[in-house]
Amino acid sequence: MDGLCDACGQQAIGSCKLCGRRLCGTHLSISGVCLDCIGGRRFNPPQKQP
């Protein structure tokens, strides 16, 4: 998998099974789900403030 982690910008190793974010080993859990989804918060990109 190529690309950078959506959380920190390091080299991504995989993506979240639920929300599809590219993630590095730090931010992707053993089960293949990101920490936000594990915590019950589906990841949404930050909204730009007007």
A tleap script that builds the chain and sets N, CA, C and O, in Angstrom:
source leaprc.protein.ff14SB
mol = sequence {
  NMET ASP GLY LEU CYS ASP ALA CYS GLY GLN
  GLN ALA ILE GLY SER CYS LYS LEU CYS GLY
  ARG ARG LEU CYS GLY THR HIE LEU SER ILE
  SER GLY VAL CYS LEU ASP CYS ILE GLY GLY
  ARG ARG PHE ASN PRO PRO GLN LYS GLN CPRO
}
set mol.1.N position { 0.855 -1.189 0.000 }
set mol.1.CA position { 0.000 0.000 0.000 }
set mol.1.C position { 0.888 1.234 0.000 }
set mol.1.O position { 1.774 1.386 0.841 }
set mol.2.N position { 0.630 2.110 -0.961 }
set mol.2.CA position { 1.402 3.343 -0.946 }
set mol.2.C position { 0.489 4.488 -0.547 }
set mol.2.O position { -0.734 4.401 -0.664 }
set mol.3.N position { 1.095 5.544 -0.083 }
set mol.3.CA position { 0.318 6.667 0.409 }
set mol.3.C position { 0.759 7.014 1.811 }
set mol.3.O position { 1.590 6.330 2.409 }
set mol.4.N position { 0.192 8.080 2.323 }
set mol.4.CA position { 0.567 8.564 3.643 }
set mol.4.C position { -0.608 8.467 4.595 }
set mol.4.O position { -1.768 8.561 4.194 }
set mol.5.N position { -0.282 8.279 5.860 }
set mol.5.CA position { -1.296 8.181 6.906 }
set mol.5.C position { -2.130 9.460 6.964 }
set mol.5.O position { -1.586 10.564 7.008 }
set mol.6.N position { -3.450 9.302 6.962 }
set mol.6.CA position { -4.333 10.465 7.033 }
set mol.6.C position { -4.259 11.156 8.392 }
set mol.6.O position { -4.632 12.322 8.517 }
set mol.7.N position { -3.780 10.442 9.406 }
set mol.7.CA position { -3.737 11.013 10.749 }
set mol.7.C position { -2.442 11.787 11.016 }
set mol.7.O position { -2.467 12.836 11.659 }
set mol.8.N position { -1.304 11.268 10.518 }
set mol.8.CA position { -0.034 11.894 10.906 }
set mol.8.C position { 0.949 12.118 9.758 }
set mol.8.O position { 1.968 12.782 9.949 }
set mol.9.N position { 0.664 11.579 8.570 }
set mol.9.CA position { 1.545 11.822 7.440 }
set mol.9.C position { 2.698 10.842 7.288 }
set mol.9.O position { 3.511 10.992 6.376 }
set mol.10.N position { 2.788 9.841 8.159 }
set mol.10.CA position { 3.804 8.808 8.001 }
set mol.10.C position { 3.379 7.855 6.886 }
set mol.10.O position { 2.266 7.957 6.370 }
set mol.11.N position { 4.269 6.923 6.514 }
set mol.11.CA position { 3.937 5.953 5.473 }
set mol.11.C position { 2.772 5.081 5.923 }
set mol.11.O position { 2.819 4.482 6.998 }
set mol.12.N position { 1.732 5.008 5.109 }
set mol.12.CA position { 0.559 4.200 5.453 }
set mol.12.C position { 0.837 2.726 5.177 }
set mol.12.O position { 1.536 2.385 4.223 }
set mol.13.N position { 0.282 1.855 6.020 }
set mol.13.CA position { 0.437 0.413 5.827 }
set mol.13.C position { -0.885 -0.256 5.475 }
set mol.13.O position { -0.898 -1.426 5.092 }
set mol.14.N position { -1.985 0.457 5.596 }
set mol.14.CA position { -3.286 -0.135 5.317 }
set mol.14.C position { -4.366 0.915 5.471 }
set mol.14.O position { -4.082 2.098 5.663 }
set mol.15.N position { -5.615 0.466 5.384 }
set mol.15.CA position { -6.718 1.413 5.540 }
set mol.15.C position { -7.783 0.839 6.454 }
set mol.15.O position { -7.920 -0.377 6.590 }
set mol.16.N position { -8.533 1.731 7.078 }
set mol.16.CA position { -9.593 1.325 7.996 }
set mol.16.C position { -10.695 0.595 7.239 }
set mol.16.O position { -11.134 1.047 6.182 }
set mol.17.N position { -11.140 -0.537 7.782 }
set mol.17.CA position { -12.198 -1.324 7.139 }
set mol.17.C position { -13.535 -0.590 7.144 }
set mol.17.O position { -14.391 -0.857 6.300 }
set mol.18.N position { -13.720 0.329 8.086 }
set mol.18.CA position { -15.006 1.011 8.201 }
set mol.18.C position { -15.053 2.315 7.417 }
set mol.18.O position { -15.985 2.539 6.645 }
set mol.19.N position { -14.058 3.176 7.607 }
set mol.19.CA position { -14.144 4.499 6.979 }
set mol.19.C position { -13.187 4.678 5.810 }
set mol.19.O position { -13.304 5.645 5.056 }
set mol.20.N position { -12.240 3.756 5.652 }
set mol.20.CA position { -11.376 3.797 4.486 }
set mol.20.C position { -10.176 4.724 4.563 }
set mol.20.O position { -9.473 4.898 3.567 }
set mol.21.N position { -9.923 5.324 5.721 }
set mol.21.CA position { -8.750 6.183 5.858 }
set mol.21.C position { -7.480 5.373 5.673 }
set mol.21.O position { -7.397 4.232 6.128 }
set mol.22.N position { -6.482 5.961 5.003 }
set mol.22.CA position { -5.153 5.350 4.946 }
set mol.22.C position { -4.464 5.636 6.276 }
set mol.22.O position { -4.488 6.762 6.772 }
set mol.23.N position { -3.847 4.595 6.848 }
set mol.23.CA position { -3.277 4.751 8.181 }
set mol.23.C position { -1.945 4.036 8.318 }
set mol.23.O position { -1.697 3.025 7.662 }
set mol.24.N position { -1.085 4.578 9.186 }
set mol.24.CA position { 0.188 3.941 9.505 }
set mol.24.C position { -0.013 2.935 10.633 }
set mol.24.O position { -1.115 2.818 11.169 }
set mol.25.N position { 1.027 2.217 10.992 }
set mol.25.CA position { 0.926 1.204 12.030 }
set mol.25.C position { 0.510 1.753 13.379 }
set mol.25.O position { -0.081 1.038 14.188 }
set mol.26.N position { 0.815 3.027 13.630 }
set mol.26.CA position { 0.448 3.633 14.906 }
set mol.26.C position { -1.053 3.867 15.002 }
set mol.26.O position { -1.649 3.686 16.064 }
set mol.27.N position { -1.658 4.268 13.892 }
set mol.27.CA position { -3.057 4.679 13.928 }
set mol.27.C position { -4.033 3.611 13.466 }
set mol.27.O position { -5.243 3.770 13.627 }
set mol.28.N position { -3.521 2.510 12.885 }
set mol.28.CA position { -4.389 1.413 12.469 }
set mol.28.C position { -4.334 0.342 13.547 }
set mol.28.O position { -3.251 -0.104 13.926 }
set mol.29.N position { -5.505 -0.076 14.047 }
set mol.29.CA position { -5.522 -1.064 15.115 }
set mol.29.C position { -5.231 -2.455 14.568 }
set mol.29.O position { -5.202 -2.658 13.354 }
set mol.30.N position { -5.015 -3.406 15.463 }
set mol.30.CA position { -4.749 -4.788 15.082 }
set mol.30.C position { -5.898 -5.355 14.261 }
set mol.30.O position { -5.683 -6.180 13.374 }
set mol.31.N position { -7.112 -4.915 14.553 }
set mol.31.CA position { -8.277 -5.443 13.846 }
set mol.31.C position { -8.502 -4.763 12.495 }
set mol.31.O position { -9.448 -5.103 11.784 }
set mol.32.N position { -7.641 -3.806 12.133 }
set mol.32.CA position { -7.766 -3.159 10.837 }
set mol.32.C position { -8.769 -2.027 10.807 }
set mol.32.O position { -9.247 -1.636 9.742 }
set mol.33.N position { -9.088 -1.498 11.983 }
set mol.33.CA position { -10.039 -0.395 12.095 }
set mol.33.C position { -9.327 0.771 12.772 }
set mol.33.O position { -8.526 0.572 13.686 }
set mol.34.N position { -9.622 1.988 12.322 }
set mol.34.CA position { -8.924 3.132 12.919 }
set mol.34.C position { -9.416 3.413 14.341 }
set mol.34.O position { -10.487 2.960 14.744 }
set mol.35.N position { -8.622 4.156 15.076 }
set mol.35.CA position { -8.939 4.416 16.479 }
set mol.35.C position { -10.230 5.207 16.633 }
set mol.35.O position { -10.950 5.030 17.616 }
set mol.36.N position { -10.534 6.086 15.664 }
set mol.36.CA position { -11.783 6.848 15.745 }
set mol.36.C position { -12.986 5.921 15.624 }
set mol.36.O position { -13.960 6.064 16.363 }
set mol.37.N position { -12.919 4.964 14.686 }
set mol.37.CA position { -14.046 4.043 14.521 }
set mol.37.C position { -14.182 3.120 15.736 }
set mol.37.O position { -15.296 2.797 16.146 }
set mol.38.N position { -13.057 2.697 16.308 }
set mol.38.CA position { -13.104 1.868 17.514 }
set mol.38.C position { -13.793 2.634 18.642 }
set mol.38.O position { -14.556 2.060 19.418 }
set mol.39.N position { -13.515 3.938 18.725 }
set mol.39.CA position { -14.099 4.767 19.769 }
set mol.39.C position { -15.538 5.163 19.479 }
set mol.39.O position { -16.157 5.876 20.269 }
set mol.40.N position { -16.074 4.708 18.355 }
set mol.40.CA position { -17.458 4.989 18.040 }
set mol.40.C position { -17.666 6.286 17.272 }
set mol.40.O position { -18.800 6.691 17.017 }
set mol.41.N position { -16.553 6.941 16.902 }
set mol.41.CA position { -16.678 8.177 16.139 }
set mol.41.C position { -16.267 7.894 14.703 }
set mol.41.O position { -15.078 7.736 14.427 }
set mol.42.N position { -17.208 7.826 13.797 }
set mol.42.CA position { -16.874 7.642 12.388 }
set mol.42.C position { -16.083 8.864 11.945 }
set mol.42.O position { -16.454 9.998 12.246 }
set mol.43.N position { -14.994 8.626 11.233 }
set mol.43.CA position { -14.149 9.743 10.823 }
set mol.43.C position { -14.829 10.578 9.756 }
set mol.43.O position { -15.305 10.047 8.752 }
set mol.44.N position { -14.875 11.883 9.972 }
set mol.44.CA position { -15.321 12.827 8.954 }
set mol.44.C position { -14.224 13.868 8.793 }
set mol.44.O position { -13.714 14.389 9.785 }
set mol.45.N position { -13.856 14.178 7.553 }
set mol.45.CA position { -12.817 15.195 7.368 }
set mol.45.C position { -13.237 16.501 8.033 }
set mol.45.O position { -14.419 16.846 8.019 }
set mol.46.N position { -12.286 17.233 8.615 }
set mol.46.CA position { -12.635 18.489 9.275 }
set mol.46.C position { -13.296 19.443 8.291 }
set mol.46.O position { -12.857 19.571 7.149 }
set mol.47.N position { -14.328 20.096 8.730 }
set mol.47.CA position { -15.033 21.052 7.874 }
set mol.47.C position { -14.269 22.372 7.876 }
set mol.47.O position { -13.820 22.847 8.919 }
set mol.48.N position { -14.132 22.956 6.682 }
set mol.48.CA position { -13.451 24.251 6.601 }
set mol.48.C position { -14.351 25.331 7.194 }
set mol.48.O position { -15.550 25.387 6.920 }
set mol.49.N position { -13.750 26.176 8.006 }
set mol.49.CA position { -14.514 27.279 8.588 }
set mol.49.C position { -14.626 28.400 7.555 }
set mol.49.O position { -13.645 28.702 6.875 }
set mol.50.N position { -15.787 29.015 7.425 }
set mol.50.CA position { -15.959 30.102 6.444 }
set mol.50.C position { -15.136 31.332 6.817 }
set mol.50.O position { -15.164 32.334 6.103 }
savepdb mol mol.pdb
quit
